[in-house]
XYZ file of N, CA and C in Angstrom:
867
model
N 0.644 -1.329 0.061
C -0.247 -0.054 0.025
C 0.686 1.256 -0.157
N 0.383 2.151 -0.496
C 1.338 3.404 -0.542
C 0.384 4.713 -0.584
N 0.945 5.854 0.057
C 0.298 6.958 -0.198
C 1.183 8.292 -1.404
N 1.833 7.584 -2.430
C 2.793 7.893 -2.979
C 2.408 9.163 -3.784
N 0.936 9.047 -4.131
C 0.236 10.105 -4.982
C 0.024 11.473 -4.535
N 0.317 11.437 -3.226
C 0.160 13.030 -2.441
C 1.370 13.678 -2.514
N 1.443 14.372 -3.153
C 2.658 15.446 -3.243
C 3.956 14.354 -3.827
N 4.787 15.499 -4.246
C 6.095 14.943 -4.727
C 7.243 15.368 -4.108
N 7.214 16.339 -2.973
C 8.251 17.048 -2.480
C 7.529 17.438 -0.936
N 8.812 17.742 -0.076
C 8.420 18.206 1.254
C 8.408 16.873 2.108
N 8.551 15.919 2.121
C 8.530 14.664 2.839
C 9.952 14.402 3.555
N 9.677 13.732 4.901
C 10.623 13.575 5.906
C 11.170 12.081 5.845
N 12.622 12.136 5.664
C 12.663 10.403 5.722
C 13.327 10.211 6.821
N 12.513 8.934 7.361
C 12.951 8.466 8.751
C 13.289 7.054 8.479
N 14.631 6.731 9.269
C 14.897 5.224 8.734
C 14.993 4.609 10.478
N 14.666 3.408 10.527
C 14.403 2.823 11.623
C 13.154 2.672 12.189
N 12.169 3.031 11.412
C 10.944 3.773 11.944
C 9.967 2.879 12.913
N 10.246 1.665 12.615
C 9.221 0.521 13.214
C 8.899 0.165 14.681
N 10.070 0.785 15.423
C 10.439 0.348 16.964
C 10.750 1.301 17.895
N 10.497 1.497 19.055
C 10.937 1.987 19.794
C 11.344 3.432 19.470
N 12.296 4.155 19.516
C 12.378 5.954 19.065
C 11.856 6.038 17.902
N 12.244 5.368 16.762
C 11.538 5.595 15.619
C 10.229 5.572 15.295
N 9.510 4.771 16.188
C 8.180 4.391 15.930
C 7.755 5.285 16.261
N 8.322 5.723 17.761
C 7.378 7.075 18.356
C 7.553 8.416 17.301
N 8.737 8.365 16.933
C 9.120 9.727 16.081
C 7.971 9.912 14.901
N 7.816 8.597 14.174
C 6.823 8.336 12.965
C 5.526 8.927 13.430
N 5.011 8.109 14.848
C 3.944 8.563 15.158
C 3.598 10.326 15.339
N 4.481 10.803 15.959
C 4.516 12.100 16.657
C 4.490 13.055 15.003
N 5.337 12.776 14.463
C 5.219 13.649 12.951
C 4.397 13.499 12.200
N 3.859 12.384 11.993
C 2.631 12.154 11.681
C 1.320 12.507 12.217
N 1.110 12.930 13.427
C 0.286 13.534 13.918
C 0.413 14.962 13.488
N 1.203 15.575 13.117
C 1.727 17.060 12.904
C 1.455 17.342 11.495
N 0.968 16.214 10.995
C 0.792 16.424 9.432
C 1.566 16.284 8.568
N 2.811 15.959 9.140
C 3.884 15.850 8.204
C 4.328 14.520 7.403
N 4.252 14.785 6.173
C 4.217 13.127 5.105
C 5.721 12.715 5.249
N 5.355 11.348 5.390
C 6.788 10.502 5.926
C 6.873 9.678 4.917
N 8.446 9.231 4.810
C 8.835 8.015 3.819
C 9.629 7.188 4.975
N 9.265 5.738 5.292
C 10.176 5.109 6.434
C 10.721 3.881 5.917
N 12.067 3.781 6.007
C 12.847 3.343 5.513
C 12.962 1.762 6.722
N 12.695 0.829 6.096
C 12.698 -0.390 7.050
C 13.194 -1.632 6.714
N 13.773 -2.842 7.455
C 14.378 -3.829 7.109
C 13.109 -4.970 6.972
N 12.214 -4.991 7.849
C 10.819 -5.779 7.658
C 9.605 -5.028 7.344
N 9.352 -5.510 5.880
C 8.267 -5.363 5.232
C 7.014 -5.115 5.693
N 6.642 -6.162 6.639
C 5.613 -6.569 7.394
C 5.325 -5.715 8.500
N 6.393 -5.318 9.283
C 6.515 -4.528 10.282
C 6.173 -3.012 9.990
N 7.052 -2.685 8.502
C 6.554 -1.509 8.259
C 5.183 -0.890 7.632
N 4.570 -2.116 7.337
C 2.906 -1.910 6.656
C 2.491 -1.921 8.058
N 2.640 -2.675 9.110
C 1.971 -2.536 10.428
C 1.936 -0.983 11.006
N 2.993 -0.585 10.877
C 3.186 0.673 11.462
C 2.515 1.779 10.470
N 2.228 1.622 9.141
C 1.744 2.486 8.156
C 0.201 2.376 8.839
N -0.052 1.153 9.084
C -1.763 0.969 9.250
C -1.857 1.880 10.439
N -0.996 1.707 11.517
C -1.258 1.981 12.773
C -1.244 3.645 12.729
N -0.642 4.101 11.819
C -0.331 5.649 11.753
C -1.569 6.092 10.971
N -2.249 5.398 10.163
C -3.311 6.077 9.573
C -4.310 5.776 10.085
N -4.430 4.486 11.315
C -5.517 4.614 12.411
C -5.585 5.813 13.042
N -4.033 6.051 13.628
C -4.103 7.161 14.633
C -4.417 8.625 13.860
N -3.963 8.954 13.005
C -4.280 10.041 11.909
C -4.490 9.662 10.898
N -5.736 9.514 10.524
C -6.478 9.160 9.098
C -5.987 9.820 7.953
N -6.027 11.303 8.013
C -5.155 12.297 6.850
C -3.600 11.936 6.729
N -2.847 11.181 7.515
C -1.562 11.048 7.356
C -0.942 10.482 6.220
N 0.368 11.142 5.520
C 0.771 10.606 4.103
C 1.879 9.890 4.573
N 1.822 8.497 4.399
C 3.198 7.916 5.183
C 3.558 6.813 3.708
N 4.564 6.632 3.530
C 4.940 5.422 2.917
C 6.069 4.823 3.378
N 6.289 3.649 3.144
C 7.296 2.533 3.191
C 8.400 2.260 2.452
N 9.542 1.967 2.661
C 10.610 1.265 1.443
C 11.503 0.389 2.310
N 11.976 -0.386 1.404
C 12.705 -1.461 2.238
C 14.478 -0.772 2.253
N 14.674 -0.947 3.577
C 16.070 -0.410 3.817
C 16.942 -1.310 4.948
N 17.890 -1.245 4.329
C 19.136 -2.017 5.014
C 20.159 -1.690 5.245
N 20.596 -0.800 6.544
C 21.245 -0.010 6.475
C 22.933 -0.406 6.744
N 22.756 -2.166 7.004
C 24.002 -2.900 7.008
C 24.388 -3.540 5.398
N 23.663 -2.701 4.568
C 23.991 -3.244 3.119
C 24.346 -1.916 1.836
N 24.971 -1.686 1.992
C 25.476 -0.358 0.801
C 24.604 -0.432 -0.244
N 24.505 -1.952 -0.892
C 23.592 -2.096 -1.810
C 21.775 -1.711 -1.482
N 21.587 -1.987 -0.795
C 20.198 -1.565 -0.264
C 20.005 0.154 0.279
N 21.069 0.325 0.454
C 21.289 2.303 0.966
C 21.083 2.901 -1.100
N 21.498 1.970 -1.532
C 21.615 2.910 -2.738
C 20.262 2.398 -3.384
N 19.469 1.553 -3.112
C 18.336 1.193 -3.948
C 17.531 2.000 -3.130
N 17.004 2.258 -1.562
C 16.268 3.176 -1.159
C 16.408 4.357 -1.278
N 17.877 5.036 -1.507
C 17.992 6.686 -2.206
C 17.398 6.516 -3.629
N 18.020 5.783 -4.529
C 17.434 5.725 -5.959
C 15.588 5.853 -5.931
N 15.012 5.022 -5.192
C 13.891 4.563 -4.921
C 13.099 6.108 -4.280
N 13.732 6.472 -3.513
C 13.112 7.597 -2.334
C 13.019 9.314 -4.011
N 14.328 9.053 -4.539
C 14.387 10.192 -5.591
C 13.411 9.909 -6.731
N 12.913 8.788 -6.735
C 12.202 8.424 -8.084
C 10.635 8.502 -7.950
N 10.611 8.159 -6.713
C 9.123 8.210 -6.233
C 8.635 9.735 -5.510
N 9.353 10.260 -5.091
C 9.316 11.150 -3.829
C 10.129 12.552 -4.128
N 10.627 12.655 -5.311
C 11.515 13.726 -5.559
C 12.406 14.549 -4.435
N 12.030 15.747 -3.966
C 12.784 16.298 -3.019
C 12.320 15.945 -1.286
N 13.145 16.105 -0.720
C 12.827 15.747 0.637
C 13.013 17.156 1.530
N 12.668 17.240 2.527
C 12.624 18.478 3.457
C 13.410 17.914 4.858
N 13.337 16.751 5.405
C 14.143 16.453 6.283
C 14.729 15.008 6.034
N 15.636 14.638 6.634
C 16.354 13.220 7.003
C 16.432 13.017 8.287
N 15.917 11.633 8.861
C 16.280 11.668 10.168
C 16.938 10.153 10.098
N 18.078 10.386 10.693
C 19.267 9.187 10.458
C 18.625 8.621 11.686
N 17.849 7.814 12.180
C 17.508 7.150 13.458
C 17.898 5.767 13.700
N 17.970 4.827 12.780
C 18.015 3.416 12.970
C 19.454 3.024 13.328
N 19.427 2.092 13.976
C 20.602 1.466 14.521
C 20.853 0.243 15.253
N 21.954 -0.123 15.646
C 21.883 -1.595 16.318
C 22.717 -1.241 17.461
N 22.644 -1.696 18.644
C 22.997 -1.479 19.620
C 23.312 -2.702 20.942
N 24.619 -3.006 21.164
C 25.430 -3.792 22.277
C 25.241 -5.106 21.609
N 25.475 -5.461 20.295
C 25.582 -6.612 19.797
C 26.905 -7.686 20.739
N 25.954 -8.871 21.200
C 26.825 -9.759 22.190
C 28.296 -10.116 21.778
N 28.042 -10.604 20.300
C 29.556 -10.832 19.340
C 29.458 -9.934 18.386
N 30.762 -10.258 17.913
C 31.196 -9.106 17.125
C 30.584 -9.993 15.576
N 30.339 -8.691 14.983
C 29.193 -9.294 13.760
C 29.639 -8.332 12.440
N 29.286 -8.441 11.219
C 29.777 -7.471 10.258
C 28.777 -7.126 9.000
N 28.682 -6.233 8.696
C 27.741 -5.801 7.421
C 27.885 -6.853 6.557
N 27.269 -6.584 5.365
C 27.598 -7.332 4.128
C 28.455 -6.849 3.278
N 29.047 -5.415 3.769
C 30.149 -4.823 2.993
C 31.321 -5.483 3.863
N 31.433 -5.824 4.969
C 32.241 -6.259 5.734
C 32.954 -5.380 6.761
N 31.856 -4.566 7.676
C 32.253 -3.793 8.142
C 31.640 -3.875 9.786
N 32.262 -3.536 10.809
C 32.109 -4.087 12.291
C 30.396 -3.499 11.945
N 29.810 -4.495 12.657
C 27.894 -3.777 12.274
C 27.611 -2.537 13.219
N 28.045 -2.240 14.196
C 27.637 -0.882 14.806
C 28.150 0.060 13.981
N 29.470 0.079 13.640
C 29.684 1.281 13.035
C 29.224 1.231 11.547
N 29.157 0.052 10.889
C 28.811 0.151 9.634
C 27.070 0.187 9.390
N 26.457 -0.109 10.288
C 25.241 0.474 10.449
C 24.866 1.585 11.006
N 25.147 2.045 12.031
C 25.025 3.168 12.320
C 25.496 4.593 12.028
N 26.437 4.460 11.495
C 27.347 5.575 10.850
C 27.569 5.488 9.565
N 28.424 4.331 8.923
C 28.575 4.379 7.727
C 27.339 3.934 6.525
N 26.275 3.717 6.958
C 25.034 3.327 6.414
C 24.488 4.471 6.353
N 24.440 5.357 7.285
C 23.762 7.001 7.416
C 24.567 7.608 6.378
N 25.948 7.861 6.713
C 26.752 8.622 6.021
C 26.610 8.613 4.619
N 26.522 7.364 3.854
C 26.172 6.848 2.441
C 24.886 7.354 2.104
N 23.824 6.997 2.836
C 22.240 7.585 2.339
C 22.347 9.112 2.512
N 23.081 9.761 3.712
C 22.528 11.134 3.196
C 23.712 11.678 2.101
N 24.600 11.305 1.594
C 25.056 11.551 0.602
C 24.760 11.231 -0.875
N 23.835 10.269 -0.608
C 22.930 9.558 -1.767
C 22.004 10.754 -2.020
N 21.445 10.862 -0.939
C 20.027 12.107 -0.924
C 20.315 13.316 -1.098
N 21.466 13.893 -0.943
C 21.685 14.909 -0.938
C 21.479 15.719 -2.276
N 21.553 15.366 -3.224
C 21.008 16.214 -4.507
C 19.526 16.337 -4.930
N 18.625 15.702 -3.984
C 17.268 15.930 -3.839
C 16.666 16.475 -2.972
N 17.974 17.381 -1.936
C 17.269 17.923 -0.820
C 16.928 19.067 -1.287
N 15.142 19.650 -0.664
C 14.370 20.743 -0.924
C 15.454 21.850 -0.013
N 15.331 23.114 -0.375
C 16.359 24.135 0.085
C 15.620 24.218 1.826
N 17.147 24.208 2.166
C 16.951 24.574 3.833
C 16.182 23.012 4.327
N 16.861 22.365 3.703
C 16.555 20.750 4.204
C 17.350 20.491 5.792
N 16.704 19.869 6.146
C 17.410 19.442 7.468
C 17.836 18.007 7.565
N 19.228 17.584 8.014
C 19.458 16.355 8.349
C 19.520 16.118 10.234
N 19.134 15.381 10.438
C 19.085 15.048 12.139
C 19.440 13.429 12.357
N 20.465 13.713 12.766
C 21.591 12.492 13.070
C 21.217 11.881 14.766
N 20.884 11.089 15.006
C 20.411 9.929 16.119
C 21.755 9.796 17.053
N 22.337 10.149 18.077
C 23.542 9.747 18.624
C 23.296 9.495 19.805
N 24.015 9.342 21.224
C 23.477 8.442 22.484
C 24.409 9.261 23.567
N 24.189 9.068 24.803
C 24.832 9.648 25.545
C 25.895 8.732 25.679
N 26.148 7.572 25.142
C 27.283 6.665 25.146
C 28.536 7.208 24.055
N 28.296 8.372 23.432
C 28.623 8.726 22.685
C 30.195 9.940 23.572
N 30.010 9.884 24.702
C 30.704 10.504 25.678
C 31.716 9.766 26.073
N 31.595 8.494 25.872
C 32.564 7.151 26.347
C 33.119 6.564 25.033
N 32.774 7.090 23.550
C 33.397 6.452 22.583
C 34.676 6.752 22.349
N 35.608 5.809 21.404
C 36.914 6.147 20.865
C 36.932 5.807 19.759
N 37.369 6.231 18.653
C 37.403 5.761 17.136
C 38.946 5.910 16.711
N 38.909 4.363 16.884
C 40.333 3.735 16.612
C 40.731 3.280 15.015
N 41.160 4.442 14.340
C 41.006 4.202 12.907
C 41.660 3.473 12.204
N 42.809 2.565 13.232
C 43.582 1.134 13.088
C 43.036 0.073 12.905
N 41.937 0.213 14.021
C 41.093 -0.851 14.449
C 39.525 -0.563 14.307
N 39.227 -0.171 13.284
C 37.249 0.169 13.007
C 36.726 -1.138 12.928
N 37.540 -2.501 12.852
C 36.619 -3.555 12.919
C 36.789 -4.453 13.870
N 37.793 -3.692 15.248
C 37.968 -4.489 16.505
C 38.277 -5.659 16.452
N 39.646 -5.969 15.457
C 40.276 -6.954 15.426
C 41.053 -7.289 16.551
N 41.148 -6.406 17.455
C 42.237 -6.574 18.697
C 41.486 -6.522 19.805
N 40.063 -6.770 19.819
C 39.590 -7.041 20.969
C 38.219 -6.353 20.867
N 37.036 -7.210 20.788
C 35.802 -6.857 20.665
C 35.160 -6.774 22.096
N 34.753 -5.389 22.192
C 33.550 -5.189 23.864
C 32.259 -4.474 22.918
N 30.822 -5.149 23.129
C 29.852 -4.432 22.742
C 29.729 -2.822 23.223
N 29.963 -2.615 24.286
C 29.632 -1.272 24.532
C 30.759 -0.347 23.951
N 31.844 -0.828 23.771
C 32.876 -0.124 22.835
C 32.697 0.225 21.606
N 32.283 -0.895 20.790
C 31.918 -1.033 19.606
C 30.458 0.173 19.215
N 29.439 -0.191 19.977
C 28.672 0.985 20.183
C 28.686 2.233 20.369
N 29.666 2.730 21.337
C 29.781 4.163 21.902
C 30.490 4.859 20.555
N 31.825 4.066 20.294
C 32.491 4.616 18.873
C 31.491 4.635 17.661
N 30.428 3.921 17.242
C 29.565 4.195 16.558
C 28.544 5.293 16.870
N 27.912 5.606 18.334
C 27.422 6.939 18.281
C 28.409 8.377 18.518
N 29.625 8.145 18.865
C 30.391 9.120 18.685
C 30.521 9.534 16.954
N 30.526 8.671 16.529
C 30.556 8.835 15.312
C 29.551 9.478 14.334
N 28.456 9.094 15.139
C 27.233 10.086 14.855
C 26.987 11.476 15.039
N 27.474 11.695 16.220
C 27.782 12.593 16.734
C 28.719 13.709 15.973
N 30.016 13.150 15.350
C 30.920 14.018 14.786
C 30.383 13.993 13.476
N 29.813 13.322 12.864
C 29.084 13.340 11.465
C 28.354 14.762 11.324
N 27.480 14.569 12.160
C 26.077 15.471 12.041
C 26.802 16.917 12.645
N 27.937 17.209 13.382
C 28.803 18.331 13.669
C 29.406 18.491 12.232
N 30.123 17.735 11.870
C 31.131 18.096 10.496
C 29.834 18.300 9.106
N 28.864 17.665 9.190
C 27.925 17.986 7.931
C 27.648 19.632 8.324
N 27.319 19.901 9.479
C 27.214 21.310 9.632
C 28.184 22.260 9.079
N 28.998 22.065 9.734
C 30.294 22.744 9.143
C 30.720 23.029 7.699
N 30.635 21.743 7.133
C 30.828 21.937 5.561
C 29.819 22.325 4.844
N 28.358 22.468 5.204
C 27.353 22.913 4.503
C 27.696 24.306 4.552
N 28.049 25.199 5.924
C 28.125 26.200 5.867
C 29.156 27.000 5.244
N 30.412 25.988 4.968
C 31.719 26.468 4.203
C 31.458 26.209 2.525
N 30.564 25.264 2.356
C 30.451 24.523 0.767
C 29.004 25.460 0.523
N 27.996 25.857 1.193
C 27.234 26.368 0.723
C 25.988 25.091 0.019
N 26.421 24.053 1.080
C 25.280 23.054 0.630
C 23.711 23.265 1.079
N 23.602 24.177 1.698
C 21.809 24.387 2.161
C 21.501 23.568 2.971
N 22.459 22.854 3.777
C 21.897 21.877 4.923
C 21.921 22.076 6.426
N 20.584 21.847 6.935
C 21.107 22.361 8.216
C 20.911 21.162 9.231
N 22.019 20.899 9.733
C 22.497 19.513 10.391
C 22.285 20.047 11.839
N 22.129 18.975 12.470
C 21.992 18.787 14.159
C 21.884 17.314 14.420
N 22.429 16.992 15.805
C 22.610 16.009 16.224
C 21.240 15.963 17.572
N 20.743 14.447 17.623
C 19.812 14.400 18.826
C 20.268 13.257 19.528
N 19.664 13.075 20.965
C 19.888 12.131 21.394
C 18.498 11.754 22.464
N 18.240 10.897 22.603
C 16.861 10.337 23.178
C 17.056 10.421 24.778
N 18.117 10.555 25.501
C 18.134 10.367 26.715
C 18.331 8.683 27.277
N 17.589 8.558 28.230
C 17.312 7.089 28.775
C 16.212 6.689 28.807
N 15.511 6.284 27.424
C 14.357 6.189 26.909
C 14.121 4.309 27.209
N 12.767 4.156 27.948
C 12.731 3.148 28.013
C 10.848 2.668 27.572
N 10.899 1.209 27.813
C 9.385 0.785 27.416
C 8.095 1.806 28.480
N 6.718 1.859 28.173
C 5.994 2.632 28.850
C 5.940 1.494 30.377
N 5.815 0.025 30.012
C 5.673 -0.840 30.623
C 7.001 -1.162 31.896
N 8.301 -1.250 31.097
C 9.209 -0.910 32.170
C 9.266 0.409 32.989
N 8.782 1.801 32.257
C 8.632 2.837 33.009
C 7.614 2.517 34.714
N 6.572 2.135 33.952
C 5.754 1.897 34.986
C 5.460 0.532 35.981
N 6.676 -0.370 36.075
C 7.190 -1.404 36.804
C 8.152 -0.929 37.320
N 9.086 0.025 37.027
C 10.148 0.111 37.949
C 10.303 0.500 39.201
N 10.790 -0.230 40.173
C 10.730 -0.227 41.507
C 11.628 0.750 42.119
N 12.680 0.620 41.411
C 13.757 1.519 42.424
C 13.847 3.100 41.664
N 14.079 3.935 42.903
C 13.512 5.410 42.340
C 14.704 5.953 41.796
N 16.009 5.153 41.666
C 16.959 6.040 40.419
C 16.315 5.824 38.926
N 15.731 4.374 38.243
C 15.317 4.413 37.191
C 14.152 5.557 36.994
N 13.269 5.292 37.851
C 12.171 6.265 37.946
C 12.606 7.712 37.374
N 13.893 8.253 38.309
C 14.162 9.384 38.136
C 15.047 10.187 37.070
N 15.639 8.891 36.433
C 16.625 9.305 35.238
C 15.867 9.013 34.100
N 14.761 8.015 34.003
C 14.265 7.619 32.860
C 12.946 8.505 31.974
N 12.638 8.078 30.862
C 11.443 8.727 30.530
C 10.863 7.584 29.288
N 9.583 7.419 28.927
C 9.176 6.476 28.027
C 9.821 6.862 26.339
N 9.727 6.169 25.487
C 9.804 6.491 24.091
C 9.213 7.474 23.539
N 7.943 7.732 23.683
C 7.325 8.907 23.143
C 7.990 10.157 23.768
N 8.550 10.196 25.055
C 9.424 11.497 25.246
C 10.702 11.294 24.878
N 10.832 10.274 24.491
C 12.528 10.150 24.010
C 12.559 10.407 22.513
N 11.464 9.983 21.713
C 11.178 10.757 20.671
C 11.441 12.549 20.370
N 11.120 13.258 21.612
C 10.833 14.320 21.434
C 12.050 15.595 20.699
N 13.152 15.049 21.298
C 14.189 15.465 20.379
C 14.431 15.789 18.870
N 14.110 14.068 18.491
C 13.493 14.212 17.009
C 12.976 15.284 16.302
N 11.473 15.214 17.125
C 10.594 16.020 16.496
C 10.976 17.140 16.563
N 11.544 18.027 17.804
C 11.860 18.956 17.919
C 13.160 19.673 16.629
N 13.923 18.887 16.451
C 15.003 18.894 15.535
C 14.450 18.977 14.118
N 13.234 18.162 13.668
C 12.634 18.412 12.518
C 12.131 19.471 12.370
N 11.205 20.337 13.383
C 10.262 21.178 13.472
C 10.716 22.323 13.888
N 11.549 22.683 14.889
C 11.719 23.936 15.533
C 12.380 24.885 14.670
N 11.914 26.013 14.108
C 12.159 26.862 13.319
C 13.522 28.004 14.032
N 13.598 27.464 15.274
C 14.870 28.437 15.942
C 16.364 27.842 15.978
N 16.487 26.604 15.241
C 17.448 25.827 15.049
C 18.436 26.563 13.991
N 19.693 26.485 14.117
C 20.538 27.259 12.975
C 21.617 26.198 12.614
N 21.694 25.156 13.356
C 22.671 24.137 12.670
C 23.857 23.925 13.679
N 24.193 22.567 13.548
C 25.275 22.295 14.527
C 24.952 21.929 16.103
N 23.798 22.057 16.502
C 23.141 22.189 17.888
C 22.893 20.351 18.403
N 23.088 19.889 19.441
C 22.949 18.769 19.608
C 21.413 19.132 20.603
N 20.548 18.378 20.261
C 19.094 18.656 20.982
C 18.672 17.403 21.702
N 18.311 17.422 22.892
C 18.387 16.434 23.977
C 17.217 16.552 24.852
N 17.253 15.682 25.897
C 16.371 15.880 27.325
C 17.304 17.010 28.147
N 16.476 17.927 28.621
C 17.243 19.264 29.102
C 17.079 18.799 30.624
N 16.785 17.702 31.151
C 17.156 17.459 32.569
C 18.124 17.487 32.912
N 18.556 17.383 34.781
C 19.568 18.072 34.933
C 20.643 17.079 34.834
N 20.427 15.430 34.148
C 21.540 14.331 33.875
C 21.175 14.209 32.117
N 20.397 15.073 31.458
C 20.173 15.043 30.181
C 19.767 13.575 29.699
N 19.251 13.037 30.615
C 18.660 11.712 30.569
C 16.755 11.696 30.311
N 16.255 12.483 30.808
C 14.860 12.476 30.668
C 14.684 14.043 30.730
N 13.406 14.777 30.798
C 12.942 15.732 30.430
C 12.617 16.330 29.280
N 12.087 17.345 29.171
C 11.475 18.115 27.692
C 12.850 18.295 27.094
N 12.543 18.251 25.594
C 13.752 18.581 24.544
C 14.059 20.011 24.614
N 15.232 20.117 24.013
C 15.540 21.494 23.900
C 17.266 21.235 23.541
N 18.153 22.249 23.173
C 19.649 22.509 22.756
C 19.924 22.495 24.211
N 20.891 21.636 24.332
C 22.045 21.335 25.531
C 23.623 21.538 24.758
N 24.555 21.767 25.785
C 25.616 21.672 25.279
C 26.555 20.433 24.709
N 27.263 20.699 23.514
C 27.632 19.525 22.798
C 28.486 18.788 23.681
N 28.562 17.227 23.231
C 29.932 16.534 23.430
C 30.991 17.003 23.811
N 31.897 17.114 24.975
C 33.105 17.414 24.986
C 33.914 16.521 23.974
N 34.737 16.812 22.825
C 35.339 15.616 22.265
C 36.788 16.504 21.854
N 37.637 16.038 22.441
C 38.949 16.565 22.379
C 39.374 16.361 20.632
N 39.719 17.811 20.343
C 40.217 18.086 18.669
C 39.089 17.478 18.002
N 38.051 17.990 18.105
C 36.534 17.594 17.514
C 36.475 17.718 15.680
N 37.049 19.006 15.566
C 37.127 19.227 14.078
C 38.115 18.008 13.184
N 39.370 18.265 13.781
C 40.451 17.068 13.304
C 39.735 15.723 13.426
N 39.128 15.370 14.433
C 38.753 13.925 14.285
C 37.600 13.597 13.401
N 36.488 14.722 13.366
C 35.546 14.772 12.354
C 35.597 14.497 11.067
N 36.697 15.215 10.573
C 37.496 15.493 9.262
C 38.023 14.341 8.914
N 38.557 13.594 9.956
C 39.370 12.375 9.231
C 38.536 11.301 9.028
N 37.583 11.340 10.206
C 36.310 10.448 9.984
C 35.509 10.615 8.795
N 35.242 11.636 8.181
C 34.392 11.863 6.977
C 35.210 11.537 5.809
N 36.861 11.825 5.973
C 37.653 11.108 4.706
C 37.742 9.511 4.689
N 37.407 9.134 5.847
C 37.352 7.405 6.013
C 36.374 6.910 5.694
N 35.215 7.656 6.018
C 33.746 7.596 5.354
C 33.694 7.449 4.336
N 34.069 8.306 3.626
C 33.983 8.315 1.988
C 34.449 7.326 1.403
N 36.054 6.979 1.915
C 36.549 5.766 1.138
C 35.875 4.209 1.251
N 35.838 4.173 2.462
C 34.943 2.721 2.916
C 33.557 2.639 2.039
N 32.523 3.745 2.056
C 31.504 3.667 1.381
C 31.686 3.978 -0.134
N 32.350 4.481 -0.426
C 32.802 5.200 -2.403
C 31.519 5.801 -2.299
N 31.059 6.773 -1.378
C 30.377 7.857 -1.487
C 31.053 9.081 -0.996
N 31.895 9.624 -2.036
C 32.917 10.861 -1.464
C 31.761 12.123 -1.650
N 31.606 12.763 -0.808
C 30.719 13.920 -0.900
C 31.238 15.006 0.101
């Protein structure tokens, strides 16, 4: 099923919209009247989400397309399908990701799964969609508090010398943050016309887990997925953003609370590190842009 006949511009492209923060983001954007294109690996879950959105918001415009960010071939097919069916886009929300894989796994192209899916897949997708961006289009890239603990070891991006799930995840989320910030700098310097921001959802858990939490600490620092999607929605819609910001929960620990602009993660030699990551990413994905 498709709503592709309704307009050919102004879509928001969302990756990983069928569960968690992505699903909550899709529901909130659709309720705001935003036309959506949702990329997802599982066609049945994508269609179920489309039907859920249409039930909640009968006038919603939502389409789904297959997308596996762990395959650059799938990324290219998705980008080509978006351009062919919908023309320009107004925002791209790089939300999909994998988290804390217990054993080291690789993408179809031989990248470590966290870095390959969370960063390299989105780096390639953004570059491939860039020629079809509407004026003043936005790129919203979802990072995590874990980025504060991330390290990028360019000599060992596959973790051949020791794999730890959190280490790999944190590195990929640091890459997401650096990518968002570097895209802002390059857009400003090269006149790309892109407003790029990073977001993170804080400590988001299911409604059931939040209701059943017995310990005061989790109740104090966590919020549900609907609240966790707030930074994504604000980053897409807020006219006051100028690019380069980090949008996240504004509570004391930045784990819960209303969304807003917060101080960026402190990264030593950020601009040098981000530029190096950009070069590596272009070489690895063969999407130099």
